[in-house]
Coordinates of C-alpha atoms in Angstrom, one line a residue:
X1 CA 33.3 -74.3 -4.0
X2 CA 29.8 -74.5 -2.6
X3 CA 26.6 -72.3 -4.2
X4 CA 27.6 -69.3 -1.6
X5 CA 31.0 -68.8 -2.6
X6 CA 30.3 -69.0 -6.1
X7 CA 27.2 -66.6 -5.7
X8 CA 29.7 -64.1 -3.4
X9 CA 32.5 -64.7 -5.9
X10 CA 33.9 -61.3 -7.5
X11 CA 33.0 -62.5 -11.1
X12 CA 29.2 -62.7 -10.1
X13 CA 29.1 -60.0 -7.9
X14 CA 30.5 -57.7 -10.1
X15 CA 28.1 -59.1 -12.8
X16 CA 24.8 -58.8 -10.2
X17 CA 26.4 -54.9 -9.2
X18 CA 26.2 -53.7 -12.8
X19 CA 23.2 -55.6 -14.0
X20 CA 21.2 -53.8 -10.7
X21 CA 22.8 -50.2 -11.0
X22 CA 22.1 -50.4 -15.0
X23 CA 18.3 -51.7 -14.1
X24 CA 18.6 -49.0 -11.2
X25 CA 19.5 -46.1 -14.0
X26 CA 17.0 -47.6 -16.6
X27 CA 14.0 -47.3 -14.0
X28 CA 14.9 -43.6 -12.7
X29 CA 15.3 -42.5 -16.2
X30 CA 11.7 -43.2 -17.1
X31 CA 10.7 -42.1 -14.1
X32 CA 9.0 -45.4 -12.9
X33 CA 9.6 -48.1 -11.0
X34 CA 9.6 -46.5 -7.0
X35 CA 9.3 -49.8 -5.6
X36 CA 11.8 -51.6 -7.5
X37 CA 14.3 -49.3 -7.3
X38 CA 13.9 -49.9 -3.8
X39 CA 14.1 -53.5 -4.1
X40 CA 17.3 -53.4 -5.7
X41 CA 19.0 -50.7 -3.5
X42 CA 17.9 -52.9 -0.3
X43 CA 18.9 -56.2 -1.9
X44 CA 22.6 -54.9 -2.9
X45 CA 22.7 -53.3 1.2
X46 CA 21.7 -57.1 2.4
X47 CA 24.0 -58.7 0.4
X48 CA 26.4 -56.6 1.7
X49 CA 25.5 -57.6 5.3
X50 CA 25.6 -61.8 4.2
X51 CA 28.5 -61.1 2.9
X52 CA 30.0 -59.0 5.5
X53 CA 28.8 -62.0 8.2
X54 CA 30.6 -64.7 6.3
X55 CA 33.8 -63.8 5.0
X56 CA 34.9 -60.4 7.0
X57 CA 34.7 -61.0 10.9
X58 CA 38.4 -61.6 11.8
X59 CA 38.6 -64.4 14.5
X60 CA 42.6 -64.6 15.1
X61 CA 42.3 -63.4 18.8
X62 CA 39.8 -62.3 21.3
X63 CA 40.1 -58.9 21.1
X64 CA 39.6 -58.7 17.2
X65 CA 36.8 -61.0 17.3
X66 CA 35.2 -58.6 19.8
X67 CA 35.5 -55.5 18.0
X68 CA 34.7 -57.3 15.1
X69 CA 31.6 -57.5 15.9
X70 CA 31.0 -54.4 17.6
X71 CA 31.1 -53.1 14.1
X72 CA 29.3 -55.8 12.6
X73 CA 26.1 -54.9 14.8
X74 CA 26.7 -50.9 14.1
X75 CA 26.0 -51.7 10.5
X76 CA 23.5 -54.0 11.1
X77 CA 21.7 -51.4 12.8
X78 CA 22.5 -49.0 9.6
X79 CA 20.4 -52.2 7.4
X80 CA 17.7 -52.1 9.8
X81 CA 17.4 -48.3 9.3
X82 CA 17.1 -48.6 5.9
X83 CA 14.2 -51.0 5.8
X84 CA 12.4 -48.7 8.0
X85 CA 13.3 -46.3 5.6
X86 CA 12.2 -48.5 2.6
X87 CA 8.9 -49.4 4.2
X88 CA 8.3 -45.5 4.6
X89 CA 9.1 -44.7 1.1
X90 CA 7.1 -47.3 -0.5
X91 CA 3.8 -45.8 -1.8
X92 CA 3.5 -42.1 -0.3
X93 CA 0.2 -40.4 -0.7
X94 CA -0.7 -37.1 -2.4
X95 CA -3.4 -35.8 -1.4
X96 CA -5.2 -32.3 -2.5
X97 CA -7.0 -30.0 -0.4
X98 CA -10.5 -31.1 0.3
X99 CA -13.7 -28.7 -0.1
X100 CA -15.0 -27.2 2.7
X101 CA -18.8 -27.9 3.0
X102 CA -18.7 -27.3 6.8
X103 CA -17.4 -24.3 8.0
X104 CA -16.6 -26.1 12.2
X105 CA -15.4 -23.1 14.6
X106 CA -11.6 -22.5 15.3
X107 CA -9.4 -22.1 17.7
X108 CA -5.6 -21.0 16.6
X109 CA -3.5 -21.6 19.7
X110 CA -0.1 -20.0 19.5
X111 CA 1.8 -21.0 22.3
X112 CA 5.4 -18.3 23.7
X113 CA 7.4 -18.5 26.6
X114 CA 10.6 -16.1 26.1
X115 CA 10.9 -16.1 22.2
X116 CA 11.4 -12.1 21.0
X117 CA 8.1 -10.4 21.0
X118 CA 8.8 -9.4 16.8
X119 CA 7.7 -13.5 16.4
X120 CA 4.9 -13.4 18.4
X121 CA 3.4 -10.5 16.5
X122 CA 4.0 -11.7 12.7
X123 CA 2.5 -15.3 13.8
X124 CA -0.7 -13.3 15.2
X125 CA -0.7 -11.5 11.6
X126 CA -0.6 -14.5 9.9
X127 CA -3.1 -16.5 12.4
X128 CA -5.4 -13.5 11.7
X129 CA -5.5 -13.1 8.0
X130 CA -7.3 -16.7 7.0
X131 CA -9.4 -16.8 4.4
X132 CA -12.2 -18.5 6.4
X133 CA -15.2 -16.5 7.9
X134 CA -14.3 -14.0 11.0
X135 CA -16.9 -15.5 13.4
X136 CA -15.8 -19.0 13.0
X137 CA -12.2 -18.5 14.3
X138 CA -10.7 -16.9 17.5
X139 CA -6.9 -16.8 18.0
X140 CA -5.4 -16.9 21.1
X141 CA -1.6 -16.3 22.8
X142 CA -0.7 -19.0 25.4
X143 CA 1.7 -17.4 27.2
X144 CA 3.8 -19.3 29.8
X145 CA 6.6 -16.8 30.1
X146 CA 4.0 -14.4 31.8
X147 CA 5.1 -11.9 30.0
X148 CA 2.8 -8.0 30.4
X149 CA 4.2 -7.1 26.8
X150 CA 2.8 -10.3 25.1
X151 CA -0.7 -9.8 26.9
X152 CA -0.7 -6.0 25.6
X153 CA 0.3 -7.6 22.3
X154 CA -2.4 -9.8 21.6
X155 CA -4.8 -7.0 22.7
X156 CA -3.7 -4.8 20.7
X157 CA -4.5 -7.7 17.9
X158 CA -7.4 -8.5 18.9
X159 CA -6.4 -11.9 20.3
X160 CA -7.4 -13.8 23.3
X161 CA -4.4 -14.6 26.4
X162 CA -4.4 -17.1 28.3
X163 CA -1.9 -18.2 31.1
X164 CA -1.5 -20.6 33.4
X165 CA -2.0 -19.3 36.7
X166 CA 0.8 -21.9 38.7
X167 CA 3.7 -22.6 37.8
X168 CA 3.9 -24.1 34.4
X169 CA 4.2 -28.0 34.3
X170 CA 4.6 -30.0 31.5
X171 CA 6.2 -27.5 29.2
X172 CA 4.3 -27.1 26.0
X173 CA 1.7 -30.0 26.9
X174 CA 0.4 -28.5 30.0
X175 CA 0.1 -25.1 28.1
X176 CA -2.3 -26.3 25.1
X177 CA -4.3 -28.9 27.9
X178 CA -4.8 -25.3 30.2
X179 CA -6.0 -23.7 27.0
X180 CA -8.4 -26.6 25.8
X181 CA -10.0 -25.7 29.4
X182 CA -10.8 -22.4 28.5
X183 CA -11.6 -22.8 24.7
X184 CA -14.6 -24.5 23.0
X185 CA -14.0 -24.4 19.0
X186 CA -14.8 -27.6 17.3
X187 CA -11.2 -27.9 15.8
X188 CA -7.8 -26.6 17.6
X189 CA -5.2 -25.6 15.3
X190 CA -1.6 -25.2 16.7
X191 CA 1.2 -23.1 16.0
X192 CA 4.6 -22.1 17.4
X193 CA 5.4 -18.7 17.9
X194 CA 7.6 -18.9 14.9
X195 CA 6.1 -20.6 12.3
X196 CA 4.1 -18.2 10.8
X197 CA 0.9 -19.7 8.6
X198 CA -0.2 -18.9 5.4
X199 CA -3.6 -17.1 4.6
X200 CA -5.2 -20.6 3.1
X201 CA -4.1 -22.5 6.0
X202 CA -7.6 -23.2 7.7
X203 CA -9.4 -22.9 4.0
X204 CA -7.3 -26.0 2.8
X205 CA -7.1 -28.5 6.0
X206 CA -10.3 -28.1 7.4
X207 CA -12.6 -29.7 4.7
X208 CA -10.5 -32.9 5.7
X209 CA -12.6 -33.1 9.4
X210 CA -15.7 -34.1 7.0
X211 CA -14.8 -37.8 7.6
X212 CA -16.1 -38.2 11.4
X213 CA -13.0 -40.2 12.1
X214 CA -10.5 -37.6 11.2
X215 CA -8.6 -36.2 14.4
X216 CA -5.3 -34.8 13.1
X217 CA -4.7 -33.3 10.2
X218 CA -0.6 -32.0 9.4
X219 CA 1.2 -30.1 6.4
X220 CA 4.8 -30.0 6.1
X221 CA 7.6 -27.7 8.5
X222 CA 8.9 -25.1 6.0
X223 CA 11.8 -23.0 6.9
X224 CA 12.3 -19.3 5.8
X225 CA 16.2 -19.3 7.4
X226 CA 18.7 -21.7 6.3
X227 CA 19.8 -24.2 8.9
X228 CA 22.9 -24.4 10.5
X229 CA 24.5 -27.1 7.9
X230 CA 23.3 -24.7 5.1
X231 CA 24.9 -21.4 6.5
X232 CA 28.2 -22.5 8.1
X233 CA 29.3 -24.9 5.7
X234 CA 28.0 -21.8 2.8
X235 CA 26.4 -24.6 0.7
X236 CA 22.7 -22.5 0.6
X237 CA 20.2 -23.4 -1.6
X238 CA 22.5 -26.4 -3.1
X239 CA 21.3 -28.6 0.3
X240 CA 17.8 -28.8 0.9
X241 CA 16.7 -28.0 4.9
X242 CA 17.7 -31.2 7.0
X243 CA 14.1 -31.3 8.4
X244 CA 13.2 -31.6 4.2
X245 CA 13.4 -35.3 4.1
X246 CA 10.7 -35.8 6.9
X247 CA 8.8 -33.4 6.0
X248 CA 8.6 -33.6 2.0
X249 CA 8.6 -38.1 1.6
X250 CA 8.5 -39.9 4.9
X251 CA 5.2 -38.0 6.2
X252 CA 3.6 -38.6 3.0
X253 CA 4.4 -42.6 3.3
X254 CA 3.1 -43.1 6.7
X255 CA 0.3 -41.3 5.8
X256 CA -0.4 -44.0 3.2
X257 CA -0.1 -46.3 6.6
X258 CA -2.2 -43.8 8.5
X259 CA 0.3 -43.3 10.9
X260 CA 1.2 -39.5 9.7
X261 CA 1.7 -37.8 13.0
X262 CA 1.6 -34.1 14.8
X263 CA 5.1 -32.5 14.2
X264 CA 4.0 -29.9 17.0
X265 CA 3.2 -27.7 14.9
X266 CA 1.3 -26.7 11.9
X267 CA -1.3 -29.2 12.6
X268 CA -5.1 -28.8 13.2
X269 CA -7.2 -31.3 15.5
X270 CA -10.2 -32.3 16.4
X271 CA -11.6 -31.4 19.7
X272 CA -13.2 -34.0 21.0
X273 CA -10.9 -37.0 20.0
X274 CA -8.5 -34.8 22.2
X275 CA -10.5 -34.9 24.8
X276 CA -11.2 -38.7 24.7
X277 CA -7.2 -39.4 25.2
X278 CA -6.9 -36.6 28.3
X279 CA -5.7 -34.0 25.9
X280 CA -1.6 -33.8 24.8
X281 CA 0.1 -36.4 26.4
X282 CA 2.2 -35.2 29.3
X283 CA 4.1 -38.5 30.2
X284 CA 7.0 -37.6 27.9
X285 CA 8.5 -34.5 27.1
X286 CA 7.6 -35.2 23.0
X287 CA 3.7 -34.4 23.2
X288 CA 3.2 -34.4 19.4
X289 CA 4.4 -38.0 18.7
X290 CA 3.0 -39.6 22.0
X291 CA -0.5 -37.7 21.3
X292 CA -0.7 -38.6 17.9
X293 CA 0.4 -42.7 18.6
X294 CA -2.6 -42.3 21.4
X295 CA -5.5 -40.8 18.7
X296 CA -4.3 -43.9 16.2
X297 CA -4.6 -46.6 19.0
X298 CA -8.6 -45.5 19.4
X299 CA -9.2 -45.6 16.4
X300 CA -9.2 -42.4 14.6
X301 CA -7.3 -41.1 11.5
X302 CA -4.8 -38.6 10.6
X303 CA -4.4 -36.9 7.0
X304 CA -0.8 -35.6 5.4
X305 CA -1.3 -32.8 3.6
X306 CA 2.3 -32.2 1.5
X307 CA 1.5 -28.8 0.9
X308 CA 3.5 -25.8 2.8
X309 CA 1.0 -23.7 4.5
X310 CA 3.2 -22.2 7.2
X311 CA 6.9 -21.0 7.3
X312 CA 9.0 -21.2 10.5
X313 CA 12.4 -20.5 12.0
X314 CA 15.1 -23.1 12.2
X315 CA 17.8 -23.1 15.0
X316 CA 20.5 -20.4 14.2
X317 CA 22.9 -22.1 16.4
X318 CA 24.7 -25.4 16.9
X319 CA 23.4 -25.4 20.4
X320 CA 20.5 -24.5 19.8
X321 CA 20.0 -27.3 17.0
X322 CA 21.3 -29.8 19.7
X323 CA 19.1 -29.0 22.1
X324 CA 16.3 -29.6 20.4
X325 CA 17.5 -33.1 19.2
X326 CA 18.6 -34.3 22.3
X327 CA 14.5 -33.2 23.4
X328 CA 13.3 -35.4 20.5
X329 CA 15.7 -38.3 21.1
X330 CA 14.9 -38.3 25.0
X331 CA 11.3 -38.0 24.2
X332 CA 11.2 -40.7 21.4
X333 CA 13.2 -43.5 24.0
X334 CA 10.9 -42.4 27.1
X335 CA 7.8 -43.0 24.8
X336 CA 9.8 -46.5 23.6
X337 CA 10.1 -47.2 27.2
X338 CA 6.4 -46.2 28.5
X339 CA 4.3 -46.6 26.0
X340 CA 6.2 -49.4 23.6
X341 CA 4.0 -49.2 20.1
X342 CA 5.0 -52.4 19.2
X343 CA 2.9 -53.6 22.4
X344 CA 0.6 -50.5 22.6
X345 CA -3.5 -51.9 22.5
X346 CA -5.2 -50.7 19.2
X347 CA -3.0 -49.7 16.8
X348 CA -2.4 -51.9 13.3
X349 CA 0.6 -53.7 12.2
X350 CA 1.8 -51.1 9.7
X351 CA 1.7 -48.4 12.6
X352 CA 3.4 -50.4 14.8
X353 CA 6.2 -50.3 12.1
X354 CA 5.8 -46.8 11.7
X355 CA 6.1 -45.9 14.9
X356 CA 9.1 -47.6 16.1
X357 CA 10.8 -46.9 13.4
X358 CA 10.6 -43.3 14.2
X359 CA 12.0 -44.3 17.4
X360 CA 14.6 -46.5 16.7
X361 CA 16.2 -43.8 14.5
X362 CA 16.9 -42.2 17.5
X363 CA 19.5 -44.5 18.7
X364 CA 21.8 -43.9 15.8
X365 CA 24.2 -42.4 17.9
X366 CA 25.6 -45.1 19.5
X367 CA 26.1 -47.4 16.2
X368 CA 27.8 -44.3 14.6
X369 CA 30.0 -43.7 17.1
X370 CA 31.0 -47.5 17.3
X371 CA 32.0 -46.7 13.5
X372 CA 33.8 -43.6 13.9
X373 CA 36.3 -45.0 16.8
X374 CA 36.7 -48.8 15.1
X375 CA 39.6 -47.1 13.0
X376 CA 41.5 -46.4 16.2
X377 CA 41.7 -50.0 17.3
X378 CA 43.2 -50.9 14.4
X379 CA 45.5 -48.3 13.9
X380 CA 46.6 -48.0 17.5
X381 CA 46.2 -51.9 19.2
X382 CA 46.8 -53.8 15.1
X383 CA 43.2 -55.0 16.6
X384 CA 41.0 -55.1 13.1
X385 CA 37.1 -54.6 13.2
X386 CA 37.1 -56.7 10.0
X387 CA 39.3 -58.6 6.8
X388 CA 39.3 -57.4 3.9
X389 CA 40.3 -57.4 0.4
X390 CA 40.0 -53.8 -1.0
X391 CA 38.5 -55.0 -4.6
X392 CA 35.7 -56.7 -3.1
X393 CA 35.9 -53.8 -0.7
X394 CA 35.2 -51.6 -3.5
X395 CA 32.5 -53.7 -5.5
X396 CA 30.2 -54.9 -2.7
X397 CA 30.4 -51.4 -0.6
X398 CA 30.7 -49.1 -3.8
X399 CA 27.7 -50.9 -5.5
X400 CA 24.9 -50.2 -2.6
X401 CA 26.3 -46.7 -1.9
X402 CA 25.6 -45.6 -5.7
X403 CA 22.4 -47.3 -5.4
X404 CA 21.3 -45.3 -2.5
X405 CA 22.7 -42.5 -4.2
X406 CA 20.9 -42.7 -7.2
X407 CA 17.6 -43.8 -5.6
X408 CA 17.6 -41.1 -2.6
X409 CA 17.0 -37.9 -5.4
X410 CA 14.1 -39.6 -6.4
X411 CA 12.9 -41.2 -3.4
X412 CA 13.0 -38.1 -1.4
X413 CA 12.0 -35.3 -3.2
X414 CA 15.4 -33.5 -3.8
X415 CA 15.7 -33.6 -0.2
X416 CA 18.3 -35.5 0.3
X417 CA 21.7 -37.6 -0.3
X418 CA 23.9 -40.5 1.6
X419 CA 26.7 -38.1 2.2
X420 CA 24.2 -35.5 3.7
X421 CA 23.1 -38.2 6.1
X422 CA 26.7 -39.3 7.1
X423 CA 27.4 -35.2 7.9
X424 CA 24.0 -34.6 10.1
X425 CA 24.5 -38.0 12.1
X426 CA 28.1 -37.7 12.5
X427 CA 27.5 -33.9 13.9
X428 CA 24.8 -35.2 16.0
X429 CA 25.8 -38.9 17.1
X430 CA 27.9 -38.0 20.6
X431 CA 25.5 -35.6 21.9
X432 CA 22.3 -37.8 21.2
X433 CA 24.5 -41.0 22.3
X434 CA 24.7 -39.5 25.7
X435 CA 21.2 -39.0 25.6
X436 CA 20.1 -41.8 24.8
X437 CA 22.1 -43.9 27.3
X438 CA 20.6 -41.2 29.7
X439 CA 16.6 -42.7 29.0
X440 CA 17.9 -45.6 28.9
X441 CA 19.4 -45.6 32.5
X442 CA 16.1 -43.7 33.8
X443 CA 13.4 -44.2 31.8
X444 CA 10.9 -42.7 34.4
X445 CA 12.8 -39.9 35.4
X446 CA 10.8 -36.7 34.7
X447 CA 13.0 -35.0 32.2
X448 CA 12.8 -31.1 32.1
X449 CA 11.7 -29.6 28.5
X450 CA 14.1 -27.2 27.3
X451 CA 12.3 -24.5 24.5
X452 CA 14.4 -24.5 21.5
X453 CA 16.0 -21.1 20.9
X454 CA 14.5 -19.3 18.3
X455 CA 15.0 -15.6 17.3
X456 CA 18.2 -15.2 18.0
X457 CA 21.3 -13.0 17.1
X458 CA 24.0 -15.2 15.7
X459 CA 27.4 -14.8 17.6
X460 CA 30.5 -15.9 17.9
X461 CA 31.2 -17.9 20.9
X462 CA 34.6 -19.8 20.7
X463 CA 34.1 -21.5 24.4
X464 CA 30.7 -22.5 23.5
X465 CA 31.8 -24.0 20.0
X466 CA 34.7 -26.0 21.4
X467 CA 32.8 -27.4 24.5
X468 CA 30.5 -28.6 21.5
X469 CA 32.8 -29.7 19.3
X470 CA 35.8 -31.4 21.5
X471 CA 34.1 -35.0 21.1
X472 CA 34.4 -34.8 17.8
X473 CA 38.3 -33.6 17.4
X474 CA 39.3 -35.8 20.3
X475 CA 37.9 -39.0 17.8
X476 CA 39.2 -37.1 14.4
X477 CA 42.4 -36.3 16.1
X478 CA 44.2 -39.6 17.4
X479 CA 43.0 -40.9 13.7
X480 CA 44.9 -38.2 11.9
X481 CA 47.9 -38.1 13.8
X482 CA 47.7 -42.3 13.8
X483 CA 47.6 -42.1 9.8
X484 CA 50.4 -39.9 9.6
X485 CA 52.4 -42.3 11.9
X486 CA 51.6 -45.4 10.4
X487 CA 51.9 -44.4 6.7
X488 CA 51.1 -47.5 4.5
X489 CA 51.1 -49.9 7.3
X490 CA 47.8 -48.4 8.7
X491 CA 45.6 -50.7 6.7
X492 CA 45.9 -53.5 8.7
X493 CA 42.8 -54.2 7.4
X494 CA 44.4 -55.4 4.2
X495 CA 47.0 -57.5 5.1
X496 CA 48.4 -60.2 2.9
X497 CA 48.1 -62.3 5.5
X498 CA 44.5 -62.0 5.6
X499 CA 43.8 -61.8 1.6
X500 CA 45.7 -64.7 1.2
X501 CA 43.5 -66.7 4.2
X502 CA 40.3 -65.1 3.3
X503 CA 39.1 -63.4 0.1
X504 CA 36.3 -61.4 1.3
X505 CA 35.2 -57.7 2.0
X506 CA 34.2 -55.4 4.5
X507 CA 32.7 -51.9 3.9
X508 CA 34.5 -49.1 5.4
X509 CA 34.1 -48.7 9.4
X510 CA 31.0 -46.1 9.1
X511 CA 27.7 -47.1 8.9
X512 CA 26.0 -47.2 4.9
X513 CA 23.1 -45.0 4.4
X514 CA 22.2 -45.8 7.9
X515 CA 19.1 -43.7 9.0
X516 CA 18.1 -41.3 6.2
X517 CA 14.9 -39.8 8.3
X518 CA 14.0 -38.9 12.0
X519 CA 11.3 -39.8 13.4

């Protein structure tokens, strides 16, 4: 038996599981230890993958061998994830509000198209009640939907209106570059028409833009609705918001990397760093990413400020909710395929990282859905993604999912578990699959922007939720009815056959904690 057998042995890996959950428990439960924990949670996931490499890929035919590692790459994918993941986890800042001894001129931009006129008017409330002197901030309504009432609105206010004149181009991009035009404040804070800020926004971001080199400064995506996870499954306040991970712990490690960047929302810039990079970038349909990489490539800084200073509105429907993923995913892969970070002029190493591994989570769909249909080749063509033997099965895949269990409260705030990952990515893996092999087949197609509905009445649609939803029963489907059909035999998987040949273990055919944030 050579040194790697004994090492993957079940007597050693059972004693190497316990002796790194128990060190695991010991750390959380004096509150110490981030990085360690870490450690041991991506070790146990590595191991997994060794282990997975040498003992599990079957190799009696073709087809099996194929398939086999189909799957294998899926959850290698899932491993890279979670690096990124580690990487962004590892030291997050904390920083406080910085004094004001400047007090640099203002303008709040808060940009509509057809969102219900009730949003528009308590953003413009909340724009105009800062606590920061009168005369050094104007607000302002950029209105591409051309709308009369929202120009009588903000006069009524008190606000300025400003629209584009031709017909809009680039979406949200072309609106705020129109309104830098016609606008001269030192900073430019922007909002969406939902996401309503708090009195002290301005008083506790703006002291930040004392450091010359400062261009971007962002605070965190609150949420005043729950989302749809949170309302249709009736789970409330037990589930955190699914934006909460990003937003509350990955934000606050890149900012440690300087590579914190504009969410769209919420953030406050610096004018003329803006204007050095031609304003928001309007090669891709995801201006906030794309304009932040930009700022960081010349040099200048951002600042993460963990702190909620503005509360928005999350999509009420499932539509809705895809349609604004599938706009981020697109975006992301067109800014991959453009303007690759990892070969992008001026940026560091550690934004590099941080960049495409905001990207690369947006391919997540098409190793998830490689783990959701593996089952079906087994059950349906006895073709197996993998040989098993379900105790090792158990120990090697039971050991790294407690890990990441255990480690994820900490780690992100509250915000989040592995099972709440697996139920976002499995509700969103077949539409953002699609669009990603879409950018991928036509990366300089000029892709339309579609606003994310806000505002809306909640109702039932059956049509619209089955034309949603059919990918997903036509997978779960064939696997249910296969089960039932196949009883005990369905675990071909597990086959004396294959015990007795090979004593090794596969996790089951979904991906780990593959991809717990967005970038």
């Amino acid at each position: 038996m050579t040194p790697i057998d004994v090492f993957f042995s079940t007597p050693i890996a059972a004693g190497i599981s316990g002796l790194a959950l128990f060190a695991i428990s010991l750390l959380l439960r004096k509150d110490r230890g981030r990085r360690w924990v870490l450690s041991l949670c991506l070790f146990l996931y590595a191991r997994y993958m060794v282990w997975r490499l040498l003992y599990t890929l079957p190799t009696d035919d073709l087809g099996s061998t194929i398939v086999g590692w189909i799957v294998y790459l899926a959850e290698l994918y899932g491993l890279c994830q979670f690096c990124f993941f580690t990487y962004q986890s590892w030291s997050p800042t904390d920083r406080q509000p910085a004094p004001i001894t400047t007090y640099p001129t203002v303008d709040i931009l808060v940009t509509v198209v057809d969102e219900p006129l009730s949003l528009l008017h308590q953003t413009l409330v909340g724009c105009l009640s800062q606590e920061y002197p009168k005369e050094r901030f104007k607000v302002y309504v950029l209105d591409d939907g051309h709308r009369s009432e929202a120009k009588a609105l903000a006069a009524t206010l008190g606000c300025g209106y400003i629209r584009r004149p031709d017909r809009p181009r680039h979406a949200k991009a072309g609106n705020l570059n129109h309104a830098l035009r016609l606008t001269d404040g030192d900073l430019v804070a922007v909002f969406d028409v939902d996401h309503v800020p708090a009195r002290t926004f301005l008083k506790e971001t703006v002291g930040f833009f004392d450091d010359a080199k400062v261009a971007i400064v962002q605070t965190p995506h609150h949420f005043y609705n729950p989302d749809i996870f949170q309302r249709n499954l009736r789970v409330g306040d037990l589930v955190k918001n699914e934006q909460a991970l990003f937003f509350r712990a990955l934000q606050a490690g890149r900012d440690a990397h300087n590579s914190a960047f504009f969410a769209g929302s919420g953030g406050l810039f610096r004018r003329t760093p803006l204007q050095d990079i031609g304003g928001f970038q309007t090669q891709t349909i995801t201006e906030d990413i794309h304009t932040s990489m930009n700022l960081h490539a010349k040099g200048y800084k951002s600042c993460y400020l963990n702190r909620v200073l503005s509360a928005g509105l999350m999509p009420e429907t499932f539509e809705g909710y895809l349609k604004q993923r599938k706009r981020w995913a697109m975006g992301c892969i067109q800014v991959l395929l453009r303007d690759n970070p990892l070969t992008k002029r001026g940026l560091t190493l550690r934004q590099r990282i941080d960049y495409f591994g905001s990207i690369f989570y947006f391919f997540f769909g098409l190793p998830r859905l490689i783990c959701l249909v593996a089952p079906l080749a087994s059950l349906l063509f006895n073709t197996p993604p993998l040989q098993a033997d379900v105790v090792q099965l158990s120990l090697y895949f039971s050991s790294f999912y407690i890990a990441s269990a255990l480690v994820m409260l900490p780690v992100s705030r509250g915000s989040r578990n592995p099972f709440w990952s697996d139920v976002y990515e499995i509700a969103m893996c077949f539409a953002l699959s699609f669009e990603a092999l879409k950018a991928l087949a036509a990366p300089r197609k000029e892709r339309a922007f579609e606003v994310t509905p806000k505002g809306q009445r909640v109702k039932k649609n059956t049509s619209t939720e089955l034309a949603l939803a059919w990918p997903h029963l036509l997978t779960f489907g064939p696997r249910s009815s296969s089960q039932r059909l196949l009883g005990k035999r369905q675990s071909v998987v597990f086959d004396d056959r294959h015990i007795r040949r090979q004593r090794a273990n596969a996790r089951p055919t979904g991906l780990s904690t593959q991809s717990r944030f967005r970038k």
